[in-house]
Short mmCIF file of C-alpha atoms and ligand atoms in Angstrom, two decimals:
data_model
loop_
_atom_site.label_atom_id
_atom_site.label_comp_id
_atom_site.label_asym_id
_atom_site.label_seq_id
_atom_site.Cartn_x
_atom_site.Cartn_y
_atom_site.Cartn_z
CA UNK A 269 -15.57 -28.92 -170.49
CA UNK A 270 -16.44 -25.28 -169.87
CA UNK A 271 -13.42 -23.03 -170.10
CA UNK A 272 -12.72 -20.52 -167.34
CA UNK A 273 -13.66 -17.02 -168.44
CA UNK A 274 -10.60 -14.91 -169.04
CA UNK A 275 -10.02 -12.49 -166.21
CA UNK A 276 -8.97 -8.88 -166.24
CA UNK A 277 -5.50 -8.22 -164.86
CA UNK A 278 -4.09 -4.96 -163.59
CA UNK A 279 -0.86 -4.25 -165.47
CA UNK A 280 0.44 -2.31 -162.53
CA UNK A 281 -0.15 -4.46 -159.47
CA UNK A 282 -1.36 -7.79 -160.82
CA UNK A 283 -4.87 -7.52 -159.33
CA UNK A 284 -7.26 -9.93 -161.06
CA UNK A 285 -10.98 -9.48 -161.46
CA UNK A 286 -13.73 -11.18 -163.46
CA UNK A 287 -15.04 -7.78 -164.58
CA UNK A 288 -13.52 -4.56 -165.91
CA UNK A 289 -12.94 -1.48 -163.76
CA UNK A 290 -11.78 1.93 -164.91
CA UNK A 291 -9.78 2.18 -161.74
CA UNK A 292 -7.96 -0.80 -160.30
CA UNK A 293 -9.43 -1.81 -156.93
CA UNK A 294 -6.01 -3.17 -156.01
CA UNK A 295 -3.70 -0.21 -156.47
CA UNK A 296 -6.00 2.66 -157.45
CA UNK A 297 -4.34 3.23 -160.85
CA UNK A 298 -6.59 4.25 -163.76
CA UNK A 299 -7.01 2.28 -166.99
CA UNK A 300 -4.65 -0.49 -166.02
CA UNK A 301 -7.05 -3.43 -166.20
CA UNK A 302 -6.91 -5.41 -169.39
CA UNK A 303 -8.09 -8.76 -170.59
CA UNK A 304 -5.49 -11.14 -171.95
CA UNK A 305 -5.89 -12.03 -175.61
CA UNK A 306 -8.11 -15.08 -176.13
CA UNK A 307 -5.83 -18.01 -176.44
CA UNK A 308 -6.59 -20.96 -178.65
CA UNK A 309 -7.25 -24.01 -176.53
CA UNK A 310 -3.98 -25.90 -176.42
CA UNK A 311 -3.94 -29.42 -177.78
CA UNK A 312 -3.68 -31.67 -174.78
CA UNK A 313 -2.69 -35.26 -174.59
CA UNK A 314 -3.40 -37.57 -171.71
CA UNK A 315 -1.54 -40.84 -171.58
CA UNK A 316 -1.72 -43.85 -169.34
CA UNK A 317 0.78 -43.30 -166.54
CA UNK A 318 2.74 -46.40 -167.44
CA UNK A 319 3.43 -45.00 -170.94
CA UNK A 320 4.92 -41.78 -169.57
CA UNK A 321 8.73 -41.68 -169.75
CA UNK A 322 10.49 -41.60 -166.40
CA UNK A 323 11.56 -38.12 -165.38
CA UNK A 324 15.30 -37.80 -165.64
CA UNK A 325 16.29 -37.89 -162.00
CA UNK A 326 19.94 -37.32 -162.67
CA UNK A 327 21.04 -34.29 -160.73
CA UNK A 328 23.69 -31.81 -161.67
CA UNK A 329 26.13 -31.73 -158.78
CA UNK A 330 28.25 -28.60 -158.70
CA UNK A 331 30.90 -30.17 -156.51
CA UNK A 332 30.32 -27.53 -153.83
CA UNK A 333 29.06 -30.02 -151.26
CA UNK A 334 27.33 -27.50 -149.00
CA UNK A 335 25.33 -26.21 -151.96
CA UNK A 336 24.50 -29.61 -153.46
CA UNK A 337 23.34 -31.07 -150.17
CA UNK A 338 20.90 -28.23 -149.56
CA UNK A 339 19.32 -28.97 -152.94
CA UNK A 340 19.05 -32.67 -152.10
CA UNK A 341 22.10 -33.81 -154.06
CA UNK A 342 22.36 -31.29 -156.87
CA UNK A 343 20.32 -29.25 -159.29
CA UNK A 344 17.44 -31.11 -160.94
CA UNK A 345 17.27 -30.63 -164.73
CA UNK A 346 14.30 -28.43 -165.57
CA UNK A 347 14.08 -27.16 -162.01
CA UNK A 348 13.50 -23.46 -161.32
CA UNK A 349 15.30 -22.36 -158.17
CA UNK A 350 14.80 -19.00 -156.50
CA UNK A 351 17.75 -17.87 -154.38
CA UNK A 352 16.67 -15.11 -152.04
CA UNK A 353 18.65 -13.04 -149.60
CA UNK A 354 19.46 -9.54 -148.47
CA UNK A 355 21.50 -7.40 -150.84
CA UNK A 356 25.21 -7.91 -150.21
CA UNK A 357 24.89 -11.27 -148.46
CA UNK A 358 26.82 -13.05 -151.23
CA UNK A 359 24.24 -14.46 -153.66
CA UNK A 360 26.14 -13.45 -156.78
CA UNK A 361 29.39 -14.72 -155.31
CA UNK A 362 27.88 -18.10 -154.47
CA UNK A 363 26.29 -18.52 -157.89
CA UNK A 364 29.40 -17.44 -159.74
CA UNK A 365 31.30 -20.14 -157.84
CA UNK A 366 28.60 -22.74 -158.59
CA UNK A 367 28.51 -21.64 -162.24
CA UNK A 368 32.24 -21.89 -162.70
CA UNK A 369 32.44 -25.32 -161.06
CA UNK A 370 29.87 -26.67 -163.51
CA UNK A 371 31.46 -24.75 -166.37
CA UNK A 372 34.55 -26.92 -166.05
CA UNK A 373 32.50 -29.55 -167.84
CA UNK A 374 29.55 -27.86 -169.53
CA UNK A 375 28.49 -24.51 -170.93
CA UNK A 376 26.85 -22.38 -168.26
CA UNK A 377 25.15 -19.04 -168.90
CA UNK A 378 25.27 -16.31 -166.27
CA UNK A 379 22.92 -13.49 -167.29
CA UNK A 380 23.32 -10.44 -165.11
CA UNK A 381 21.32 -7.26 -164.98
CA UNK A 382 23.38 -6.07 -162.04
CA UNK A 383 26.97 -6.14 -163.18
CA UNK A 384 28.77 -5.75 -166.46
CA UNK A 385 30.64 -8.73 -167.94
CA UNK A 386 33.88 -6.91 -167.06
CA UNK A 387 32.89 -6.65 -163.41
CA UNK A 388 31.88 -10.30 -163.37
CA UNK A 389 35.23 -11.25 -164.87
CA UNK A 390 37.07 -9.25 -162.22
CA UNK A 391 35.15 -11.05 -159.53
CA UNK A 392 35.64 -14.45 -161.16
CA UNK A 393 39.38 -13.79 -161.29
CA UNK A 394 39.36 -12.92 -157.60
CA UNK A 395 37.50 -16.17 -156.91
CA UNK A 396 39.94 -18.08 -159.07
CA UNK A 397 37.08 -19.33 -161.19
CA UNK A 398 37.67 -18.58 -164.85
CA UNK A 399 36.21 -21.83 -166.16
CA UNK A 400 36.23 -22.33 -169.92
CA UNK A 401 32.49 -23.03 -170.25
CA UNK A 402 31.33 -19.97 -168.32
CA UNK A 403 29.44 -17.54 -170.54
CA UNK A 404 28.42 -14.19 -169.14
CA UNK A 405 26.08 -11.58 -170.56
CA UNK A 406 24.58 -8.31 -169.45
CA UNK A 407 20.84 -8.80 -169.90
CA UNK A 408 17.67 -7.17 -168.65
CA UNK A 409 15.15 -8.62 -171.02
CA UNK A 410 13.55 -12.07 -171.11
CA UNK A 411 13.65 -12.11 -174.91
CA UNK A 412 17.40 -11.53 -174.86
CA UNK A 413 17.82 -14.28 -172.28
CA UNK A 414 15.79 -16.69 -174.38
CA UNK A 415 17.93 -15.99 -177.45
CA UNK A 416 21.15 -16.33 -175.43
CA UNK A 417 19.92 -19.71 -174.19
CA UNK A 418 19.27 -20.74 -177.78
CA UNK A 419 22.78 -19.74 -178.89
CA UNK A 420 24.84 -20.89 -175.87
CA UNK A 421 22.79 -24.05 -175.17
CA UNK A 422 23.83 -24.04 -171.50
CA UNK A 423 23.40 -26.88 -169.01
CA UNK A 424 22.59 -24.28 -166.34
CA UNK A 425 21.14 -20.78 -166.57
CA UNK A 426 21.67 -18.23 -163.82
CA UNK A 427 19.65 -15.02 -163.85
CA UNK A 428 20.91 -12.27 -161.54
CA UNK A 429 18.57 -10.76 -160.53
CA UNK A 430 14.81 -10.99 -160.82
CA UNK A 431 14.44 -7.34 -159.83
CA UNK A 432 16.45 -6.15 -162.84
CA UNK A 433 14.66 -8.22 -165.50
CA UNK A 434 11.69 -7.27 -167.60
CA UNK A 435 9.35 -8.85 -170.07
CA UNK A 436 9.27 -6.66 -173.20
CA UNK A 437 5.51 -7.03 -173.69
CA UNK A 438 4.72 -5.18 -170.49
CA UNK A 439 5.48 -1.48 -170.35
CA UNK A 440 6.23 -1.55 -166.66
CA UNK A 441 9.32 -1.04 -164.60
CA UNK A 442 11.38 -4.08 -163.60
CA UNK A 443 10.49 -5.18 -160.11
CA UNK A 444 6.76 -4.44 -160.38
CA UNK A 445 4.56 -7.41 -159.44
CA UNK A 446 3.48 -7.98 -163.03
CA UNK A 447 7.10 -7.98 -164.23
CA UNK A 448 8.17 -10.35 -161.46
CA UNK A 449 5.41 -12.73 -162.44
CA UNK A 450 5.95 -12.50 -166.19
CA UNK A 451 9.73 -12.82 -165.98
CA UNK A 452 9.35 -15.86 -163.74
CA UNK A 453 6.82 -17.26 -166.19
CA UNK A 454 9.27 -17.03 -169.09
CA UNK A 455 12.07 -18.62 -167.05
CA UNK A 456 9.72 -21.37 -165.93
CA UNK A 457 8.89 -22.06 -169.56
CA UNK A 458 12.59 -22.11 -170.49
CA UNK A 459 13.27 -24.52 -167.64
CA UNK A 460 10.41 -26.90 -168.26
CA UNK A 461 10.47 -26.95 -172.05
CA UNK A 462 14.20 -27.55 -172.38
CA UNK A 463 14.98 -29.49 -169.20
CA UNK A 464 17.25 -26.57 -168.34
CA UNK A 465 17.85 -25.87 -164.67
CA UNK A 466 17.49 -22.18 -163.88
CA UNK A 467 18.64 -20.37 -160.76
CA UNK A 468 17.03 -17.00 -160.26
CA UNK A 469 18.38 -14.48 -157.76
CA UNK A 470 15.94 -12.38 -155.77
CA UNK A 471 16.98 -9.57 -153.44
CA UNK A 472 14.51 -10.40 -150.79
CA UNK A 473 14.28 -11.03 -147.14
CA UNK A 474 12.11 -13.63 -145.52
CA UNK A 475 9.66 -10.97 -144.45
CA UNK A 476 9.78 -9.43 -147.91
CA UNK A 477 9.00 -11.01 -151.18
CA UNK A 478 9.36 -14.66 -150.29
CA UNK A 479 6.92 -14.66 -147.43
CA UNK A 480 4.94 -11.55 -148.35
CA UNK A 481 2.90 -11.69 -151.55
CA UNK A 482 4.00 -15.30 -151.98
CA UNK A 483 3.76 -14.39 -155.62
CA UNK A 484 6.57 -16.60 -156.82
CA UNK A 485 6.86 -19.22 -154.15
CA UNK A 486 4.09 -21.24 -155.83
CA UNK A 487 5.64 -20.94 -159.26
CA UNK A 488 9.20 -22.04 -158.59
CA UNK A 489 10.31 -25.54 -157.61
CA UNK A 490 12.82 -24.61 -154.96
CA UNK A 491 13.18 -21.56 -152.72
CA UNK A 492 16.57 -21.08 -151.08
CA UNK A 493 17.41 -18.35 -148.63
CA UNK A 494 20.97 -17.15 -148.13
CA UNK A 495 21.41 -15.54 -144.76
CA UNK A 496 24.12 -13.96 -142.70
CA UNK A 497 24.62 -11.29 -140.13
CA UNK A 498 26.24 -8.16 -141.43
CA UNK A 499 29.36 -8.39 -139.35
CA UNK A 500 29.72 -12.16 -139.21
CA UNK A 501 31.58 -14.10 -141.90
CA UNK A 502 29.11 -16.99 -141.59
CA UNK A 503 26.57 -17.53 -144.32
CA UNK A 504 23.77 -20.06 -144.00
CA UNK A 505 21.95 -21.49 -146.97
CA UNK A 506 18.46 -22.68 -146.05
CA UNK A 507 15.64 -24.29 -148.02
CA UNK A 508 12.16 -22.82 -147.65
CA UNK A 509 10.61 -25.04 -150.29
CA UNK A 510 11.86 -28.00 -152.30
CA UNK A 511 9.75 -30.01 -154.71
CA UNK A 512 12.65 -32.41 -155.17
CA UNK A 513 13.85 -32.96 -151.63
CA UNK A 514 13.84 -32.12 -147.96
CA UNK A 515 13.46 -28.61 -146.59
CA UNK A 516 15.50 -29.45 -143.53
CA UNK A 517 18.99 -29.14 -144.95
CA UNK A 518 21.39 -26.39 -144.12
CA UNK A 519 24.55 -25.31 -145.91
CA UNK A 520 27.25 -23.42 -144.05
CA UNK A 521 29.75 -21.10 -145.71
CA UNK A 522 32.25 -18.52 -144.65
CA UNK A 523 32.82 -15.34 -146.65
CA UNK A 524 36.53 -14.88 -147.17
CA UNK A 525 38.64 -12.64 -149.37
CA UNK A 526 38.54 -15.26 -152.12
CA UNK A 527 34.83 -15.87 -152.05
CA UNK A 528 32.74 -18.32 -150.12
CA UNK A 529 34.44 -21.18 -148.43
CA UNK A 530 32.59 -24.32 -147.43
CA UNK A 531 32.43 -25.07 -143.73
CA UNK A 532 32.10 -28.84 -143.50
CA UNK A 533 32.59 -28.80 -139.73
CA UNK A 534 30.60 -25.78 -138.55
CA UNK A 535 30.43 -26.79 -134.88
CA UNK A 536 34.16 -26.31 -134.36
CA UNK A 537 34.04 -22.91 -136.04
CA UNK A 538 30.90 -21.81 -134.20
CA UNK A 539 32.55 -22.60 -130.90
CA UNK A 540 35.95 -21.18 -131.83
CA UNK A 541 35.25 -17.77 -130.32
CA UNK A 542 33.55 -19.00 -127.20
CA UNK A 543 34.74 -17.39 -124.02
CA UNK A 544 34.73 -20.09 -121.38
CA UNK A 545 34.29 -19.27 -117.72
CA UNK A 546 31.78 -16.53 -118.47
CA UNK A 547 28.37 -16.72 -116.77
CA UNK A 548 25.43 -17.01 -119.15
CA UNK A 549 27.16 -19.06 -121.85
CA UNK A 550 25.97 -22.60 -122.55
CA UNK A 551 26.57 -24.98 -125.45
CA UNK A 552 23.64 -26.88 -126.91
CA UNK A 553 23.37 -29.34 -129.79
CA UNK A 554 20.88 -28.51 -132.53
CA UNK A 555 19.75 -30.62 -135.44
CA UNK A 556 19.66 -29.03 -138.86
CA UNK A 557 18.49 -31.57 -141.41
CA UNK A 558 20.94 -34.43 -141.47
CA UNK A 559 23.58 -32.61 -139.49
CA UNK A 560 24.16 -31.80 -135.87
CA UNK A 561 25.36 -28.38 -134.92
CA UNK A 562 26.90 -27.36 -131.63
CA UNK A 563 26.21 -23.77 -130.79
CA UNK A 564 26.68 -21.38 -127.98
CA UNK A 565 23.69 -19.68 -126.36
CA UNK A 566 24.49 -16.50 -124.46
CA UNK A 567 22.22 -14.82 -121.93
CA UNK A 568 22.42 -11.61 -119.98
CA UNK A 569 20.04 -10.43 -117.26
CA UNK A 570 19.82 -6.89 -115.88
CA UNK A 571 17.53 -5.07 -113.53
CA UNK A 572 15.18 -2.97 -115.65
CA UNK A 573 15.70 0.76 -115.40
CA UNK A 574 11.99 1.52 -115.62
CA UNK A 575 8.67 0.12 -116.82
CA UNK A 576 8.16 -3.38 -118.09
CA UNK A 577 11.20 -5.59 -118.65
CA UNK A 578 12.87 -5.76 -122.07
CA UNK A 579 13.26 -9.05 -123.93
CA UNK A 580 15.71 -9.19 -126.77
CA UNK A 581 16.29 -12.47 -128.52
CA UNK A 582 18.59 -13.16 -131.47
CA UNK A 583 18.42 -16.67 -132.85
CA UNK A 584 15.71 -17.77 -130.42
CA UNK A 585 12.00 -17.09 -130.70
CA UNK A 586 11.11 -14.29 -128.27
CA UNK A 587 7.87 -15.94 -127.12
CA UNK A 588 9.95 -19.03 -126.28
CA UNK A 589 12.25 -16.81 -124.24
CA UNK A 590 9.29 -15.36 -122.32
CA UNK A 591 8.00 -18.87 -121.64
CA UNK A 592 11.35 -20.07 -120.31
CA UNK A 593 11.69 -17.01 -118.05
CA UNK A 594 8.24 -17.79 -116.63
CA UNK A 595 9.13 -21.46 -116.05
CA UNK A 596 12.40 -20.46 -114.33
CA UNK A 597 10.53 -18.07 -112.07
CA UNK A 598 7.60 -20.32 -111.15
CA UNK A 599 9.07 -23.82 -111.25
CA UNK A 600 12.67 -23.24 -110.24
CA UNK A 601 12.47 -20.24 -107.92
CA UNK A 602 14.80 -18.19 -110.10
CA UNK A 603 13.17 -14.73 -109.85
CA UNK A 604 14.20 -13.42 -113.26
CA UNK A 605 10.72 -12.72 -114.67
CA UNK A 606 10.95 -8.99 -113.98
CA UNK A 607 14.48 -8.56 -115.28
CA UNK A 608 15.64 -7.34 -118.68
CA UNK A 609 16.65 -10.48 -120.57
CA UNK A 610 18.93 -10.69 -123.61
CA UNK A 611 19.59 -13.95 -125.41
CA UNK A 612 21.80 -14.47 -128.43
CA UNK A 613 22.93 -17.49 -130.39
CA UNK A 614 26.50 -17.05 -131.56
CA UNK A 615 27.31 -17.13 -135.27
CA UNK A 616 23.85 -16.01 -136.44
CA UNK A 617 22.37 -19.51 -136.10
CA UNK A 618 18.63 -19.73 -135.41
CA UNK A 619 17.57 -22.32 -132.89
CA UNK A 620 14.06 -23.26 -133.85
CA UNK A 621 13.81 -26.67 -132.22
CA UNK A 622 12.32 -27.03 -128.72
CA UNK A 623 15.42 -29.10 -127.94
CA UNK A 624 17.27 -25.80 -127.46
CA UNK A 625 15.07 -24.95 -124.44
CA UNK A 626 17.42 -26.40 -121.86
CA UNK A 627 20.39 -24.51 -123.32
CA UNK A 628 18.51 -21.21 -123.19
CA UNK A 629 17.09 -21.82 -119.69
CA UNK A 630 20.47 -22.87 -118.30
CA UNK A 631 22.17 -19.85 -119.89
CA UNK A 632 19.58 -17.59 -118.20
CA UNK A 633 20.00 -19.33 -114.85
CA UNK A 634 23.79 -19.16 -115.14
CA UNK A 635 23.54 -15.43 -115.90
CA UNK A 636 21.20 -14.97 -112.95
CA UNK A 637 23.47 -16.83 -110.56
CA UNK A 638 26.47 -15.07 -112.11
CA UNK A 639 28.21 -18.45 -112.22
CA UNK A 640 29.69 -20.04 -115.33
CA UNK A 641 28.85 -23.59 -116.35
CA UNK A 642 31.70 -26.08 -116.93
CA UNK A 643 33.46 -25.50 -120.25
CA UNK A 644 33.09 -29.13 -121.35
CA UNK A 645 29.32 -29.34 -120.76
CA UNK A 646 26.63 -29.64 -123.44
CA UNK A 647 22.90 -29.73 -122.79
CA UNK A 648 19.71 -30.29 -124.78
CA UNK A 649 16.07 -30.96 -123.98
CA UNK A 650 12.61 -29.52 -124.41
CA UNK A 651 11.06 -27.85 -121.36
CA UNK A 652 7.36 -28.09 -120.55
CA UNK A 653 5.32 -25.53 -118.62
CA UNK A 654 5.48 -27.74 -115.54
CA UNK A 655 9.26 -27.46 -115.54
CA UNK A 656 9.65 -31.00 -116.82
CA UNK A 657 12.32 -32.01 -119.31
CA UNK A 658 11.03 -33.78 -122.40
CA UNK A 659 12.67 -36.14 -124.86
CA UNK A 660 14.02 -34.78 -128.16
CA UNK A 661 14.70 -36.49 -131.51
CA UNK A 662 18.00 -38.25 -132.19
CA UNK A 663 19.73 -37.72 -128.83
CA UNK A 664 22.49 -40.22 -129.66
CA UNK A 665 23.59 -38.26 -132.73
CA UNK A 666 23.71 -35.09 -130.67
CA UNK A 667 25.85 -36.75 -128.03
CA UNK A 668 28.30 -38.25 -130.47
CA UNK A 669 28.84 -34.89 -132.20
CA UNK A 670 29.52 -33.34 -128.78
CA UNK A 671 31.90 -36.19 -127.91
CA UNK A 672 33.69 -35.77 -131.22
CA UNK A 673 34.36 -32.13 -130.37
CA UNK A 674 35.78 -32.99 -126.99
CA UNK A 675 32.85 -32.33 -124.67
CA UNK A 676 33.05 -34.59 -121.65
CA UNK A 677 29.76 -33.91 -119.87
CA UNK A 678 26.14 -33.74 -120.94
CA UNK A 679 22.77 -33.12 -119.35
CA UNK A 680 19.95 -34.72 -121.31
CA UNK A 681 16.25 -35.51 -120.77
CA UNK A 682 15.73 -38.68 -118.72
CA UNK A 683 13.12 -39.91 -121.19
CA UNK A 684 14.74 -41.73 -124.09
CA UNK A 685 18.19 -40.75 -122.95
CA UNK A 686 21.15 -42.60 -124.40
CA UNK A 687 24.60 -42.85 -122.99
CA UNK A 688 27.92 -42.33 -124.68
CA UNK A 689 31.09 -44.12 -123.83
CA UNK A 690 33.69 -41.84 -122.38
CA UNK A 691 31.17 -39.10 -121.62
CA UNK A 692 29.57 -38.28 -118.31
CA UNK A 693 25.92 -38.19 -119.41
CA UNK A 694 23.41 -37.20 -116.78
CA UNK A 695 19.74 -37.94 -117.50
CA UNK A 696 17.46 -35.43 -115.79
CA UNK A 697 13.65 -35.28 -115.46
CA UNK A 698 13.16 -31.67 -114.38
CA UNK A 699 14.73 -28.31 -115.16
CA UNK A 700 15.25 -27.64 -111.44
CA UNK A 701 17.32 -30.83 -111.22
CA UNK A 702 19.48 -29.70 -114.14
CA UNK A 703 20.09 -26.31 -112.52
CA UNK A 704 20.95 -27.96 -109.23
CA UNK A 705 23.39 -30.30 -110.94
CA UNK A 706 25.19 -27.57 -112.84
CA UNK A 707 24.96 -24.48 -110.67
CA UNK A 708 24.55 -26.05 -107.23
CA UNK A 709 21.87 -25.19 -104.67
CA UNK A 710 22.82 -21.50 -104.62
CA UNK A 711 21.45 -20.69 -108.05
CA UNK A 712 18.10 -19.47 -106.73
CA UNK A 713 16.93 -16.07 -105.57
CA UNK A 714 18.15 -14.63 -102.27
CA UNK A 715 14.91 -15.34 -100.41
CA UNK A 716 14.97 -19.04 -101.27
CA UNK A 717 18.60 -19.61 -100.41
P1 TYD B 1069 27.60 -10.31 -153.48
O1 TYD B 1069 27.79 -11.70 -153.95
O2 TYD B 1069 27.80 -9.22 -154.48
O3 TYD B 1069 26.19 -10.12 -152.77
P2 TYD B 1069 24.71 -10.15 -153.39
O4 TYD B 1069 24.80 -10.68 -154.77
O5 TYD B 1069 23.95 -11.03 -152.45
O6 TYD B 1069 24.21 -8.76 -153.33
O7 TYD B 1069 28.60 -10.15 -152.24
C1 TYD B 1069 28.86 -8.93 -151.78
C2 TYD B 1069 29.72 -8.93 -150.54
O8 TYD B 1069 30.60 -10.01 -150.42
C3 TYD B 1069 30.54 -7.69 -150.59
O9 TYD B 1069 30.25 -6.97 -149.41
C4 TYD B 1069 31.94 -8.13 -150.64
C5 TYD B 1069 31.91 -9.53 -150.15
N1 TYD B 1069 32.91 -10.39 -150.81
C6 TYD B 1069 33.97 -10.89 -150.08
O10 TYD B 1069 34.10 -10.62 -148.88
N2 TYD B 1069 34.88 -11.70 -150.70
C7 TYD B 1069 34.79 -12.03 -152.00
O11 TYD B 1069 35.64 -12.77 -152.52
C8 TYD B 1069 33.69 -11.50 -152.75
C9 TYD B 1069 33.55 -11.80 -154.21
C10 TYD B 1069 32.77 -10.70 -152.12
MG1 MG B 1070 24.49 -9.63 -156.56
#
């Protein structure tokens, strides 16, 4: 079999080329392209599939249910997990808690290039997590990490963070693309060769490293994103990629003075600060993986001061907002298309499902009419361009979660609509019907009244 010709790689930006250049076409640096040393062809062995040993599917559950569920039941031995998130969101706190839970039973190694062992101990004390098996080390170098792994023999390795680590063979600053790739390569080797699960922290936002160069997303097995708004105690753990499970799961935490607390019943907490009787506030039921989440959508409409109207959406896609404003204007005679529109989902939740359409549209219409919706009402349903209400997945689960939290009324799409005992469930075929039912005939613009 012909072997691929070795390529030249820029030591500064990672640019690869089949030929040599004095100046890297990628980053413009001089004399940075080099050819990797010719490797001996590795001895390979192909076996009939039935002779291959079963992969050990036993997962390492930390006992922090919100964390384990997001991973699909726990950490898979030999899995390389990248935990991304903005600086300060709580990545180190979360992992220190996970590490110390597992360290009650096994040795766990927490290698940090960010904090000294003393600082980590102070934090662990604050979190009440001084587990006997927890080993910490200040480390910036993959060789040091490899030797620590050999001496501690941990069941889990945590590396905090990718941006502070370097591979000693590359004379480049930590954080450069080549370093990120090489460091990840070493950790991948450690994970796969020893069946050692590795969690790697990356200070990244969705727009940044994870979604940008997509340099590492292909290499690692699992990509988690830890998110939270700066001034909200809520923290959401999402899965962007999972070779061992679903990418639909969501973990909910609350940052408290003693670290992250699990929020097993997020709906109640998300609704705790809701001001009832205020126009523009509507509760909808979202699905996040296996769980249902009740959340409040808030809308505000104002007459624009000048020029084209402003659209500001937090937690809802802004093109979806524009679409719903257009449907309200054209199909329901609510003339809000030229107004400034602000929509926000409380608690920093992102509503990505079309099922949230009805909640957003009703919140806008309620804001327009300046009339509140009943406090015990929930709504869900996808809205089409014709103003029709469309069926959504798992309506019965949504209704029972709403019923459990004491909601007595629901407006749902007529198609595939279930009922729920003890709840006044109203199936509706069109958005205009829903507005009529909730806000009465006087919800429209002056000229149509
Ligand atoms: P940290 O885990 O250091 O964030 P990251 O590793 O993602 O950069 O968390 C930092 C923030 O969390 C910091 O602003 C303080 C806050 N915090 C608490 O509110 N309570 C706690 O018990 C801890 C440990 C941190
Ligand atoms: Mg940190």
